[in-house]
């Protein structure tokens, strides 16, 4: 057995460095030179469209997928695969647990194989998530499956937490409770988090920065505060077809003959700059939520690629 | 509610893995065991279904339950061969199939540990079905079943096949991510291999049969080719395992090529070490198959020598046939007299009597007791015989006349040779020659040979049955004969038995043939050819009545030289020295057989 070198209790968060990850499924390139550096204790969100390669990234980190190229290394300290797994908690988007087992049996199975399993913390999680230990896994609802996935993935108080769309199908009350739990866990137990989610509000609440991912590549990394601060969509009509913005911090695309600009912060300098060149331009302002702002960024990324 | 309040580890990691893998295997094992149980129940209740049902399974009424389990052997054998591969596939893909693959990946357990657990479970399942199969095979063993070599070979081959299946099953993950595809591979590959074997076997068999039909009977025998029992190509293939190896080679080559082709791609969904070990496993299988291919190729070089031998024999036969056409029929008959038969030496009478002595022994390997002519080895050849057969097709009268000349040549030919010639004409001729020899016999040995030939025409085993026997061409029903019964002790001595039956035959001929009824035409003609009438038959009967002129002194000397002890010599002497009528039980025998009452 290999548990001897994995039984050391974690005392600090782990850093992680992914360099040039590449992986294909047939003709589909799931990861294409992806780079990411997580400093110890940092919480990072991953945002991308469906099929961007987020789940593949998580599976590559835990070793469930074999990379064609690239390296994944833990930093502070440097660990080999098994010790890294002993200090890593993964909550997949779809529950992975044997369907014939009862909930309690699944947790006991993980307890047997996970050397850092914390029984007290696990019971706390079970109580918080109101799990019925006697129900068979195959009979769990989508929401209950998500709750069990949290217990299986986090019962050993991991130093590196990987969450891949963890709250799909979870009701609003549980959703809040889980976010609360994660925040509390991070506060009491320093850990590094990597969270993939389409719920930008969740990311804004949990993460320090967000990495945008497109077709297996990391495109841009933005601080969450910046992402959450007011973004404005400016729809400009009356511009020539050749017009392009010549100022920073803007995402630009054309739609129905108009130019759609997504800007962060004050939009007045941008309006003045446009009017200086195109006096007949007409403007329409739309205040964006963080989700809309992200969607615009993603569309812009697609357009560029 | 079940109690899982504390999930502190209560089992070791390896135990947890084993329990999980056992549960994975159970999804295949439970149905398989269910089938076995259902079949066992069927065998148990088989007697309740009636005798016809039992007979259809070749089961006797008195067979015990455990012994009846033998009929499950083919099914259990098939399952024992198939299960290892399927179990391996089930264990390999079970985690993903039962939604646990990611869970397995995210837990800090070495790949080696996971696969050891799966291997232990796979071996246990395999051994369970192996045990079932062996139990069924030896539930009702014959005396030959416990020969050590048989058991060792069967177990060795069986285990090798199972290991190959298991390795293939585990290796399927190197070729496909799909569970369905893996099962298709695990099931489809053996079926494809089987179909390939059958197809190639058929093709090879057809080729062999074509060669067989183009060769002559002589060549077939010379080469030991035998389609005679069942004239199908499969017999030939069965008799020539070397060709079978070619079939196996091609199959193995196809398997190896398949492995090589499929193993070239990368394996997604598994760690580097897992992928590497699986690919290594796949390549190991391919390498083993390739090595077997090379070895078998070397072994099958002899096939070419077989075909060159066939060509040589064809040429030899052609030349021989051309020479045979130049010979006269008498020469051909003489040269092809018999290429296997050794004729008995009528000059050494005592050796013939030693047959009686040897009848009391279970076996003998002393060839000096064989009453054959040491100075006349088997002569002629099958090619001569075949040439004579061709001559008979075109000029049968010449061949018959040649045989007839030998049959009548009482001066230049030994009696045994004359019998052989008569056999080629017909059984009536043999009887006629024997009767004439009995009357004219110049030596005791010739008298004994003639008696033996006459006695051999009646099958004692059929005595007492109400049936019509074809007796030397004369359709005589035993029910038509006057009743008779032999003394059983005399019948244990071959010479005395022949003498007693010869008396029955002569009596039957006296009643049915001497008066020449129409239905006995062939026999009557044969008797007339050798001048045998009622008086001759009476004389024959009188000769058979008299004790055989045996000189016991050489016999006893020969037996003493050979170290044998004639325990029942007195019984032999009593048998040979008594009158022919004494062989019959007077109370149950018609007076027609008894000289004293005539």
PDB file of C-alpha atoms in Angstrom, chain A residues 1-3 81-82 85 113-114, chain B residues 13 17 104-114:
ATOM      1  CA  UNK A   1       0.000   0.000   0.000  1.00  0.00           C
ATOM      2  CA  UNK A   2       1.057   3.543  -0.540  1.00  0.00           C
ATOM      3  CA  UNK A   3      -0.576   5.199   2.405  1.00  0.00           C
ATOM      4  CA  UNK A  81       0.834  12.196  -7.128  1.00  0.00           C
ATOM      5  CA  UNK A  82      -0.393  10.093  -4.197  1.00  0.00           C
ATOM      6  CA  UNK A  85      -4.206  13.298  -3.819  1.00  0.00           C
ATOM      7  CA  UNK A 113      -9.047   4.735   1.407  1.00  0.00           C
ATOM      8  CA  UNK A 114      -8.458   8.344   2.373  1.00  0.00           C
TER       9      UNK A 114
ATOM     10  CA  UNK B  13      -7.881   0.101   2.355  1.00  0.00           C
ATOM     11  CA  UNK B  17     -10.963  -2.398  -2.525  1.00  0.00           C
ATOM     12  CA  UNK B 104     -11.275   5.765  -7.611  1.00  0.00           C
ATOM     13  CA  UNK B 105      -9.101   8.325  -9.340  1.00  0.00           C
ATOM     14  CA  UNK B 106      -9.429  10.989  -6.653  1.00  0.00           C
ATOM     15  CA  UNK B 107      -8.455   8.683  -3.789  1.00  0.00           C
ATOM     16  CA  UNK B 108      -4.774   8.287  -2.957  1.00  0.00           C
ATOM     17  CA  UNK B 109      -4.430   4.599  -3.820  1.00  0.00           C
ATOM     18  CA  UNK B 110      -1.663   3.289  -6.030  1.00  0.00           C
ATOM     19  CA  UNK B 111      -2.683   1.813  -9.373  1.00  0.00           C
ATOM     20  CA  UNK B 112      -0.720  -1.303  -8.512  1.00  0.00           C
ATOM     21  CA  UNK B 113      -2.855  -1.867  -5.403  1.00  0.00           C
ATOM     22  CA  UNK B 114      -6.078  -1.392  -7.317  1.00  0.00           C
TER      23      UNK B 114
END
